[in-house]
Short mmCIF file of C-alpha atoms and ligand atoms in Angstrom, two decimals:
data_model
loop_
_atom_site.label_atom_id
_atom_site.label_comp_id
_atom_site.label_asym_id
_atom_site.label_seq_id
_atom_site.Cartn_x
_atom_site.Cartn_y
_atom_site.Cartn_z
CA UNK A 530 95.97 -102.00 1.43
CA UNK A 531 92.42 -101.32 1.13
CA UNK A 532 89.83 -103.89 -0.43
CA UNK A 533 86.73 -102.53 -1.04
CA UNK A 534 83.11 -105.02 -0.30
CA UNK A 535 80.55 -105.88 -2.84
CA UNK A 536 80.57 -102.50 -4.62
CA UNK A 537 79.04 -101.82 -8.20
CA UNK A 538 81.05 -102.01 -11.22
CA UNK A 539 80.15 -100.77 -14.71
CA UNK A 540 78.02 -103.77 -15.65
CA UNK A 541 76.52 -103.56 -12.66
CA UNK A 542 78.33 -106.54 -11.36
CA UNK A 543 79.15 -106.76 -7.84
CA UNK A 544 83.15 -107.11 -7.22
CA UNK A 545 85.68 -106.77 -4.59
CA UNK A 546 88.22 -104.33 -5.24
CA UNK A 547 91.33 -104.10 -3.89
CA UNK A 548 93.55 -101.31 -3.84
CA UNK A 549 97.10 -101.35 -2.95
CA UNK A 550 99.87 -98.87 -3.11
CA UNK A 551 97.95 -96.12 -5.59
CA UNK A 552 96.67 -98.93 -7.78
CA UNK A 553 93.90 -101.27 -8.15
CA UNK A 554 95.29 -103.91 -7.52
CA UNK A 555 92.62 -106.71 -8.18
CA UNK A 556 88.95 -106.84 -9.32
CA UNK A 557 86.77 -109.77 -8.75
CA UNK A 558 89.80 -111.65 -6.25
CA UNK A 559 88.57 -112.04 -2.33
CA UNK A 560 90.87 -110.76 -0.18
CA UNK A 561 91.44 -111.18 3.28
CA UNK A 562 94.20 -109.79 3.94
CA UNK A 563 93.79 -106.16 3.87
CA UNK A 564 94.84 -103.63 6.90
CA UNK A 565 91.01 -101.79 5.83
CA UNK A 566 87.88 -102.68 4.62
CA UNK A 567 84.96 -100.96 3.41
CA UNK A 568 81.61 -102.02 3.20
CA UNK A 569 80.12 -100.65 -0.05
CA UNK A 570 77.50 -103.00 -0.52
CA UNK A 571 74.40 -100.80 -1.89
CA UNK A 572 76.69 -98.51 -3.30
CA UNK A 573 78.54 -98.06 -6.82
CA UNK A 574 81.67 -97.56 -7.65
CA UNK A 575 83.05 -94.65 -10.02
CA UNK A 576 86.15 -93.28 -11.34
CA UNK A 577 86.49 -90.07 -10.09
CA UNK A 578 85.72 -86.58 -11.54
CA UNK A 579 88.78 -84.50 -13.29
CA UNK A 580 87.58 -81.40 -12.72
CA UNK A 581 88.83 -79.87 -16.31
CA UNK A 582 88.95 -75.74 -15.38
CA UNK A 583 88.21 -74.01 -12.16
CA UNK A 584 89.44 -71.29 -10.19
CA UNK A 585 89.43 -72.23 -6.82
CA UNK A 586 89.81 -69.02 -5.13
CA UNK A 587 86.67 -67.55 -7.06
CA UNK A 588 84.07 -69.65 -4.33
CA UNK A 589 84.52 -66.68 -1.91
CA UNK A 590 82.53 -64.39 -4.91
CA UNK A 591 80.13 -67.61 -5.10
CA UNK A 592 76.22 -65.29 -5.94
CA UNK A 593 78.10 -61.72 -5.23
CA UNK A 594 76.72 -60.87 -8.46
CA UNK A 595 74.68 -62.59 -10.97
CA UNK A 596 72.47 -61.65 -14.14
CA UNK A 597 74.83 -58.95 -15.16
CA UNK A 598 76.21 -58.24 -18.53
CA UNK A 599 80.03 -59.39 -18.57
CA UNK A 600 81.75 -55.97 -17.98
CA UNK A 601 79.69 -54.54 -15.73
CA UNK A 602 79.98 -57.77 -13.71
CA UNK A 603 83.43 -57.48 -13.92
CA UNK A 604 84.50 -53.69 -13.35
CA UNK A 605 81.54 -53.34 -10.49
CA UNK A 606 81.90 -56.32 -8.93
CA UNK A 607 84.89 -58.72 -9.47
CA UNK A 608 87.54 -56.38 -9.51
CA UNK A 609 87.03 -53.99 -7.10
CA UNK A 610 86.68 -57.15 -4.29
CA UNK A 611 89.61 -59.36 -5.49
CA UNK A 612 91.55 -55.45 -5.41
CA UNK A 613 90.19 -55.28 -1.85
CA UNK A 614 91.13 -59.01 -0.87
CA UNK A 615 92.87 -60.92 -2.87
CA UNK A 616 95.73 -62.39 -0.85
CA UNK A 617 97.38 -65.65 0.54
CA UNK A 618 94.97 -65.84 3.72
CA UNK A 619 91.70 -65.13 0.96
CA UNK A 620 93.27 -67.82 -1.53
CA UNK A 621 93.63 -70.62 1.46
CA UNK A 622 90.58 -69.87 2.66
CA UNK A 623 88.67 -70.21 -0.50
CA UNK A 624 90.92 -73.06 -1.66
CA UNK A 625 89.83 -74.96 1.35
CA UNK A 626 86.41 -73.99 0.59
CA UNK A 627 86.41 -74.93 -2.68
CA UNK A 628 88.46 -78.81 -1.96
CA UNK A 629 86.22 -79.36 0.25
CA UNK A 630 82.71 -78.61 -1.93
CA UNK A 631 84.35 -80.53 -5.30
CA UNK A 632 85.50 -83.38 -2.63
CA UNK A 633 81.89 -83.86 -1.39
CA UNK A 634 80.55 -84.07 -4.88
CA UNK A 635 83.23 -87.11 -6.11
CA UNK A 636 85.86 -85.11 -7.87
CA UNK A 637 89.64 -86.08 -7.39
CA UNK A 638 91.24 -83.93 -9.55
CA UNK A 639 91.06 -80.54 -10.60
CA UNK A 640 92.86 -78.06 -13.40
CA UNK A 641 93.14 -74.29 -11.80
CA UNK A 642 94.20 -71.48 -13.10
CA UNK A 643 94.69 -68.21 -10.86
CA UNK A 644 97.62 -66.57 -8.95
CA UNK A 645 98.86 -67.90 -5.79
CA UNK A 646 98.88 -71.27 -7.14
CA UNK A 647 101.76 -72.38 -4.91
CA UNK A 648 99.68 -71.51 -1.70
CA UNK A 649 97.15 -73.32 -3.52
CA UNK A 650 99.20 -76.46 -3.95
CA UNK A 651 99.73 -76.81 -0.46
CA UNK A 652 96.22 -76.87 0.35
CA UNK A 653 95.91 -79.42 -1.92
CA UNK A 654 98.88 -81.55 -0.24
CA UNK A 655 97.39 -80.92 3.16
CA UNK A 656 93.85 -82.25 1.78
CA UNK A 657 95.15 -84.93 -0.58
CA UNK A 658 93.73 -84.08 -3.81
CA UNK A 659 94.96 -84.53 -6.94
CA UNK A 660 96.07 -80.98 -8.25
CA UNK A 661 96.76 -79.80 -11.60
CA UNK A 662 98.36 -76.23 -11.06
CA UNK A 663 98.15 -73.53 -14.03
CA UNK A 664 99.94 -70.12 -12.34
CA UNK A 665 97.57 -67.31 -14.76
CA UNK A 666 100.12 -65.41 -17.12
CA UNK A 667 98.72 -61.77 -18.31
CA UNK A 668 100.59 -58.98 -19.59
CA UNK A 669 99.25 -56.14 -18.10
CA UNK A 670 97.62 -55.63 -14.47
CA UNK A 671 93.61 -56.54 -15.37
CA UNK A 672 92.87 -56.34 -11.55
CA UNK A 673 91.56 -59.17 -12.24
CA UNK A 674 94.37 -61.54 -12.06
CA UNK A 675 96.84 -58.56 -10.62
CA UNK A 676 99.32 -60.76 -8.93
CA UNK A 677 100.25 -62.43 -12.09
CA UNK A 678 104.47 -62.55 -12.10
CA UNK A 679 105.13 -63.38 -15.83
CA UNK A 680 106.47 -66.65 -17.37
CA UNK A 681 109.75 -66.84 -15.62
CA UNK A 682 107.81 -67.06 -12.61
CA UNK A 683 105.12 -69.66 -13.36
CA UNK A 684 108.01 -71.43 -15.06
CA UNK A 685 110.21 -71.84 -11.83
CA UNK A 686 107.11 -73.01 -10.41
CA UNK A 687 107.50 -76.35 -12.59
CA UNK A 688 109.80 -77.69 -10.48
CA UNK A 689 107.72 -78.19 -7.75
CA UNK A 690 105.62 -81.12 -8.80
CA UNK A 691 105.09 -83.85 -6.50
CA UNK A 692 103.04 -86.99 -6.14
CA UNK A 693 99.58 -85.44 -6.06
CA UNK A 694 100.53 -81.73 -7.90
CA UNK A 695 101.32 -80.82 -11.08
CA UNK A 696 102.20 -77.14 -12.24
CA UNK A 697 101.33 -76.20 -15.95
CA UNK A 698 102.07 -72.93 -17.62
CA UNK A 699 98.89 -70.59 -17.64
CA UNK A 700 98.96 -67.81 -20.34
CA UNK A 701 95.13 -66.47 -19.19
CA UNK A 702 94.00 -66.12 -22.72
CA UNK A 703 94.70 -64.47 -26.06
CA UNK A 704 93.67 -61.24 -25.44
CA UNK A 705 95.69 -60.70 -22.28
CA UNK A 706 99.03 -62.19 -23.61
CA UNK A 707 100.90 -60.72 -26.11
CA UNK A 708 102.09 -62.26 -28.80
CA UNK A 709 105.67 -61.84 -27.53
CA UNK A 710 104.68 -63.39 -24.50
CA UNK A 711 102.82 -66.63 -25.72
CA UNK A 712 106.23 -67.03 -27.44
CA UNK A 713 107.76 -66.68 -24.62
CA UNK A 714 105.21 -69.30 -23.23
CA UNK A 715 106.02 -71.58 -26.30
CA UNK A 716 109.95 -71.45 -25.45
CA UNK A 717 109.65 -72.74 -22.04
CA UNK A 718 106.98 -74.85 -22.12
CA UNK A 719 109.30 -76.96 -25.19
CA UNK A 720 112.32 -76.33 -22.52
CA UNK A 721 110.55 -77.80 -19.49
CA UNK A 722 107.94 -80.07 -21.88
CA UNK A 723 105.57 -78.75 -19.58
CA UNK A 724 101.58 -78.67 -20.04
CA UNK A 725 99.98 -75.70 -21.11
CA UNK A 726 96.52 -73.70 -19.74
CA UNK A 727 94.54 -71.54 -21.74
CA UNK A 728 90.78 -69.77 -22.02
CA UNK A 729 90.77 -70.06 -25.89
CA UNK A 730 87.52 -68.69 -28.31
CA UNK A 731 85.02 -68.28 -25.21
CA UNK A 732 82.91 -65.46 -26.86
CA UNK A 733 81.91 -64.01 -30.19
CA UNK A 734 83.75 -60.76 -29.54
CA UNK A 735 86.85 -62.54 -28.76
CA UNK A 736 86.36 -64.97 -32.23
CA UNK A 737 85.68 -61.59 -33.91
CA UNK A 738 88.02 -59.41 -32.41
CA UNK A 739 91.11 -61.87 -33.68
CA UNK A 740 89.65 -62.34 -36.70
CA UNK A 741 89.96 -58.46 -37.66
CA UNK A 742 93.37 -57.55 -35.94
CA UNK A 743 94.94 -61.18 -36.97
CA UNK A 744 92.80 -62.66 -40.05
CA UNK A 745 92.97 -65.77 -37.39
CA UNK A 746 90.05 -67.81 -35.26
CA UNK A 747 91.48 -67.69 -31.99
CA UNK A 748 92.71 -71.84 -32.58
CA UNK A 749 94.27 -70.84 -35.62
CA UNK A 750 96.45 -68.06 -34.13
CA UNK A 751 97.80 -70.65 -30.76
CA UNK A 752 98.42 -73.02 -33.66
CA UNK A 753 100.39 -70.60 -35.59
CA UNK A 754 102.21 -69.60 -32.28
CA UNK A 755 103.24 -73.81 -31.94
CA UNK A 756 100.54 -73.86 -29.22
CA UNK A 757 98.21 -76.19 -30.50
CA UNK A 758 99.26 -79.41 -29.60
CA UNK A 759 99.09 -82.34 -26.83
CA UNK A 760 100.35 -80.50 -23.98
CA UNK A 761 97.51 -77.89 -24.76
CA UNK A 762 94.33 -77.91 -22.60
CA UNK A 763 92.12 -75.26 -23.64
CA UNK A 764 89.25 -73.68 -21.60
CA UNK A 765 85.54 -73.14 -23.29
CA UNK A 766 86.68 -73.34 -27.38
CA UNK A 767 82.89 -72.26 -27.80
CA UNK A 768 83.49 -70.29 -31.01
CA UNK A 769 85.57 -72.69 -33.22
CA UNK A 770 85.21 -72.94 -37.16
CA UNK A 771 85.15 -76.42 -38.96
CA UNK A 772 88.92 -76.02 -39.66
CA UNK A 773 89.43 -75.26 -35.86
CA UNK A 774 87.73 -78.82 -35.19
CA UNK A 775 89.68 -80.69 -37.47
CA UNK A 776 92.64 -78.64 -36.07
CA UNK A 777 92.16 -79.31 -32.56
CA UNK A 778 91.40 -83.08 -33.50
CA UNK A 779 94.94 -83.59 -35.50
CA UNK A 780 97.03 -81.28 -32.65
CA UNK A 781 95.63 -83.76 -29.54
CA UNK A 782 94.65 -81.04 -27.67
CA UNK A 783 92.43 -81.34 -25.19
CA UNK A 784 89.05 -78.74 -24.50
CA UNK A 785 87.48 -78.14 -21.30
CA UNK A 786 83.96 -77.98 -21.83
CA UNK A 787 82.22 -75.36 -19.42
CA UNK A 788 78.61 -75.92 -20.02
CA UNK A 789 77.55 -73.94 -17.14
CA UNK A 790 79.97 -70.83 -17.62
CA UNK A 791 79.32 -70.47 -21.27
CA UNK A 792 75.20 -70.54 -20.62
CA UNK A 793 75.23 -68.43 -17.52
CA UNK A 794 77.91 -65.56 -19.56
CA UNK A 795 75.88 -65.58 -22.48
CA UNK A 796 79.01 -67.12 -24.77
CA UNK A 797 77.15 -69.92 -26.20
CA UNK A 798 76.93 -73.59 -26.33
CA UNK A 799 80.51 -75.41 -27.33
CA UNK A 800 79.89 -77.81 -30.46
CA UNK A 801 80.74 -81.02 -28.45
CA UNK A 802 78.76 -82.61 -30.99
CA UNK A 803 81.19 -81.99 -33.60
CA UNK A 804 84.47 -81.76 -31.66
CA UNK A 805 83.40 -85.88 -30.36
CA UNK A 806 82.54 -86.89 -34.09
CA UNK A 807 86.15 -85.72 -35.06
CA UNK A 808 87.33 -88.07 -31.90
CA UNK A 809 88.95 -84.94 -30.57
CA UNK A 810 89.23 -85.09 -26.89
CA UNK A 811 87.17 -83.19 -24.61
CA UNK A 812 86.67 -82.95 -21.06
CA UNK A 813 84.43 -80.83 -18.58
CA UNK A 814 84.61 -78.03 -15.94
CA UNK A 815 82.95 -76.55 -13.90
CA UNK A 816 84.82 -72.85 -14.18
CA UNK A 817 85.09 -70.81 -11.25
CA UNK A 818 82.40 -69.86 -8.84
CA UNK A 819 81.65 -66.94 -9.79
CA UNK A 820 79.92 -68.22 -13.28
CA UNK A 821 78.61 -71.37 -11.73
CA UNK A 822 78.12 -70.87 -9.37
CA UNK A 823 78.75 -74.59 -8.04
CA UNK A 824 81.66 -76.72 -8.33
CA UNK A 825 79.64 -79.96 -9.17
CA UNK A 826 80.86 -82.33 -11.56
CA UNK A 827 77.15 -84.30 -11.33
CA UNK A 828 75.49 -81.28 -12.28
CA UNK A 829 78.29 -80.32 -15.22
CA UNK A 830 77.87 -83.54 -16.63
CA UNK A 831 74.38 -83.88 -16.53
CA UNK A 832 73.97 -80.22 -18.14
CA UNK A 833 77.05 -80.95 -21.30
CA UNK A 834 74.53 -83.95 -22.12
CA UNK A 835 71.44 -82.60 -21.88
CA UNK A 836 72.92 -78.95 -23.60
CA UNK A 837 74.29 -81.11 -26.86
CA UNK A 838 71.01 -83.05 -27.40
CA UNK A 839 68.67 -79.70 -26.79
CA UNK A 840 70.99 -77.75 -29.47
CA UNK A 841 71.49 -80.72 -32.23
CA UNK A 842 68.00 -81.33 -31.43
CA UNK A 843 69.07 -85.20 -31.38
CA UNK A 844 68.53 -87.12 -27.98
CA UNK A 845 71.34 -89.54 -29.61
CA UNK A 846 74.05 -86.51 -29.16
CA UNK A 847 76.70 -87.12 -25.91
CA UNK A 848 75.64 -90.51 -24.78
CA UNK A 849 75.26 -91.34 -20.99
CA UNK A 850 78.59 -93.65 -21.05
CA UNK A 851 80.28 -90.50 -23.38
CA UNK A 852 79.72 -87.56 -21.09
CA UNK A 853 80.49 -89.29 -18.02
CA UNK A 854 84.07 -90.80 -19.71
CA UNK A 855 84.56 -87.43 -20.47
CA UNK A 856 84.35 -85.78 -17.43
CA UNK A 857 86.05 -88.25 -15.09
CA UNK A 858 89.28 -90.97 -17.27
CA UNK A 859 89.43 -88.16 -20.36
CA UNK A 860 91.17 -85.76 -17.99
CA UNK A 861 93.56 -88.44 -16.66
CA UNK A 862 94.43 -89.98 -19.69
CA UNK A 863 95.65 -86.58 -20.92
CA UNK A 864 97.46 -86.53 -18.13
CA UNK A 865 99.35 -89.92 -18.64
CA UNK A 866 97.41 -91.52 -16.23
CA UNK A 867 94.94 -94.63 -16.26
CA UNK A 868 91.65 -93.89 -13.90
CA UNK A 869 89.05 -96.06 -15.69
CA UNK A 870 88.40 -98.35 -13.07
CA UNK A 871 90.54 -101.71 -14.14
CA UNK A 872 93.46 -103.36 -12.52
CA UNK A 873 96.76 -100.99 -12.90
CA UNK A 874 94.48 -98.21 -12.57
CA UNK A 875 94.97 -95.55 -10.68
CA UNK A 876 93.16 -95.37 -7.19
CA UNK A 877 90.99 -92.41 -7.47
CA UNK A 878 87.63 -93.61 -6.56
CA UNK A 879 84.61 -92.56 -5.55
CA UNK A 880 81.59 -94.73 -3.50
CA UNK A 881 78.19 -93.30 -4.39
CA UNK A 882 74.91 -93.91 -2.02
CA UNK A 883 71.99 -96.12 -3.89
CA UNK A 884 69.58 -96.30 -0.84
CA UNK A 885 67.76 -93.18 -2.11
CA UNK A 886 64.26 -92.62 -4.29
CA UNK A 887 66.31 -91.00 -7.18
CA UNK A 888 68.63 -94.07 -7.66
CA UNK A 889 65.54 -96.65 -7.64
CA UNK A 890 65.40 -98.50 -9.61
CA UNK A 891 68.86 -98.65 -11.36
CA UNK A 892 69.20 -100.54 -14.45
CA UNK A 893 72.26 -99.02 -16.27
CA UNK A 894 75.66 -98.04 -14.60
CA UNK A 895 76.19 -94.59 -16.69
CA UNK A 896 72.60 -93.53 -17.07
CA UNK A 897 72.77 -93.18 -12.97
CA UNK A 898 75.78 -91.38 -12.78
CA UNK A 899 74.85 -88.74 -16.17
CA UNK A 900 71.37 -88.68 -15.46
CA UNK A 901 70.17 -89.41 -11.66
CA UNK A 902 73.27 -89.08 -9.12
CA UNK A 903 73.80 -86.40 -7.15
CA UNK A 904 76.41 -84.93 -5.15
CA UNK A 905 74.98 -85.83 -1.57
CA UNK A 906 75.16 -89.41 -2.69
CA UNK A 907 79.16 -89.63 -2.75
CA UNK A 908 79.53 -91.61 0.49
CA UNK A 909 83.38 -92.45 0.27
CA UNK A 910 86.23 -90.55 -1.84
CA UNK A 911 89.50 -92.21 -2.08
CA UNK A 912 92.68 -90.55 -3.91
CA UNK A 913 95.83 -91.75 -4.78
CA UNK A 914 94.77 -95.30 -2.96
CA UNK A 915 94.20 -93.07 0.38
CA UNK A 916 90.95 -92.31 1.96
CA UNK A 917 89.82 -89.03 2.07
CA UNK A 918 86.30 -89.10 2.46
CA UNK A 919 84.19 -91.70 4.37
CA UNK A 920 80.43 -91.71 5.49
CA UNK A 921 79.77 -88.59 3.87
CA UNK A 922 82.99 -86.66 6.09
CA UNK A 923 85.90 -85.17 5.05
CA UNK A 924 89.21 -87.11 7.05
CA UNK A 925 91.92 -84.77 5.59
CA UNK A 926 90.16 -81.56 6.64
CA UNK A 927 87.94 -79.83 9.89
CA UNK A 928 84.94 -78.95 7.29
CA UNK A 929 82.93 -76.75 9.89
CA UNK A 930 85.98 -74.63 10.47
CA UNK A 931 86.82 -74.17 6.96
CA UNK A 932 83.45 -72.86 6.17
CA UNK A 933 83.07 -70.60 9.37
CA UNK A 934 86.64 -68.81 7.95
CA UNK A 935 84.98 -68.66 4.74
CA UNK A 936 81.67 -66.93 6.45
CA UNK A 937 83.85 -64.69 7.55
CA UNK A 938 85.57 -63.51 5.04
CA UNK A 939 81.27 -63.17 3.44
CA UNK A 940 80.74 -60.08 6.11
CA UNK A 941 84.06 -58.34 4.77
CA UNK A 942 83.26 -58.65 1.24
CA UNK A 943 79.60 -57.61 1.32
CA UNK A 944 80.53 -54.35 3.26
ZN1 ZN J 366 87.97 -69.69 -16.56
#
């Protein structure tokens, strides 16, 4: 049991909360009877981030090459050095890496999609985070995502869900799966009524290449496959149609905006605007490293708000209390689960720092956390109504040893 002090609730009303089990328990009650107590007073309290797409094992190429156009960054850089290192001591290492960083900055749950996603779930059990697990699916050997075993693999990795991790299927995108195997996808994914992964309509070409060989958008040919619906998270949708709005709205899928990724790859800027107008539901990521290059939820949510208003040119566009639902309860509630902060919610919470310049003075509850709050300001993390985080240090995890191995790993790659 674990009642948190005097902490600051949307409102900015100052409550106890108590957390018991993985719930909240009680807001507003005094409690005395708690085994530990935290002091937040001067600090808010915020559901924390669902980290909608990542791939954790990318924060080892974190800057290895930036400013480059797509393939070249790719075929000269990427691929040669996941080729060179890409195994289960490189995935730990960056997965640790990686937990660690998106810890520190107030996310408690994360969506990856890679290979190795079992070694990958049990750095997550070690550090207690809340994983969502997408093994990648590809039909041919990219490099890129070379260890990927096919769907009866990431299938029989289903049955290895626990508490804190959840496996999804992971087809890597449309141009990399066949159609026979996005059937094949379809099948078990009905069979296990699992959750499904997907990059869908990141760039132009891929919009335009689909278009020509299909006479589809990208969202109308994962519809016509049976993929479009609410077990479907989809990565980017930058290039959608009106149709593929109003499809994505009826379906229930969910998107995972990447503001970052799309801006720093030259794909575009999502239409949020739209897709939130429909009521479709959207959430954020921050993408892998490598097209960060961060794996900051402040600065993801700060950029999908600031991004919709510059391109509607309409300050109105992705409220303050809108962006900042989207990137932490949206992802949850997909998920089946409550984290928005009320009793019976879950206990995913995050204690942010207000005894700074940039949070003075503070007169609105979501404007801070869109607009001002940073990632240094996350003072206490707690997941799954267990600390993980307190006075700005990781419990669950040695952080200086984690990023010496990941230093190291820095002089092999550069060579
Ligand atoms: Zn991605």
């Amino acid at each position: 049991m674990i009642l948190v002090k005097n902490a600051l609730l949307p409102g900015l009303k100052k409550a106890n909360v108590l957390i018991e089990g993985d719930k909240i328990t009680s807001i507003g009650g005094a409690s005395d009877k708690s085994d530990e107590v935290i002091d937040a007073d001067g600090m808010l309290l915020m559901p924390g981030f669902f980290n909608a797409h990542t791939h954790v094992p990318m924060s080892l190429f974190r800057g290895l090459a930036d400013d480059l156009p797509l393939q070249e960054w790719l075929e000269k850089h990427i691929w040669p050095a996941e080729d060179k290192f890409l195994d289960k001591e490189f995935v730990e290492t960056a997965t640790k890496l990686s937990l660690i960083e998106m810890i520190k900055s107030g996310t408690t749950a994360f969506l990856d999609m890679y290979t190795f996603e079992k070694n990958i779930a049990e750095v997550a059990e070690e550090i207690r985070i809340r994983a969502f697990l997408a093994e990648a699916i590809l039909d041919f050997d990219t490099k890129d995502y070379k260890a990927g075993k096919g769907v009866e693999y990431a299938e029989s990795l289903l049955k290895n869900n626990t508490e804190l991790v959840t496996f999804l299927l992971g087809p890597h995108a449309p141009y990399t799966c066949s159609k026979e195997t996005l059937e094949k996808v379809k099948e078990a994914a009905e069979k296990q009524n699992a959750f499904v992964h997907m990059h869908v309509a990141e760039t132009r070409k891929e919009f335009e290449d689909l278009k020509k060989d299909k006479g589809m958008t990208p969202v109308e040919y994962i519809d016509s496959l049976g993929l479009l619906n609410d077990k479907m998270i989809m990565a980017h949708a930058v290039w959608l149609s009106d149709k593929d709005v109003q499809l994505v709205t009826e379906k229930k899928s969910m998107v995972a905006h990447c503001p970052s990724s799309n801006a720093k790859l030259g794909s575009g800027i999502a239409r949020v605007r739209d897709l939130v107008k429909a009521r479709a539901r959207v959430s954020i990521g921050t993408d892998g490293c490598a097209s960060n290059n961060v794996l900051d939820m402040f600065k993801e949510t700060h950029l999908a708000a600031l991004m919709q208003k510059a391109v509607n040119t309409d300050p109105t566009v992705l409220p303050a209390e809108t962006v900042f639902k989207s990137a932490t309860s949206a992802g949850y509630e997909f998920f089946g689960l409550n984290n928005s902060l009320e009793e019976g919610s879950i206990a995913d919470v995050v204690l942010i720092d207000l005894k700074n310049p940039h949070s003075t003075p503070l007169y609105d509850y979501y404007s801070h956390l869109a607009y001002s709050a940073k990632a240094g300001d996350v003072d206490t993390v707690i997941i799954n109504g267990r600390v993980i985080m307190k006075n700005h240090e990781i419990i669950t995890i040695n952080e200086e040893e984690a990023i010496v191995k990941a230093n190291e790993y820095k002089e092999k790659i550069k060579t």
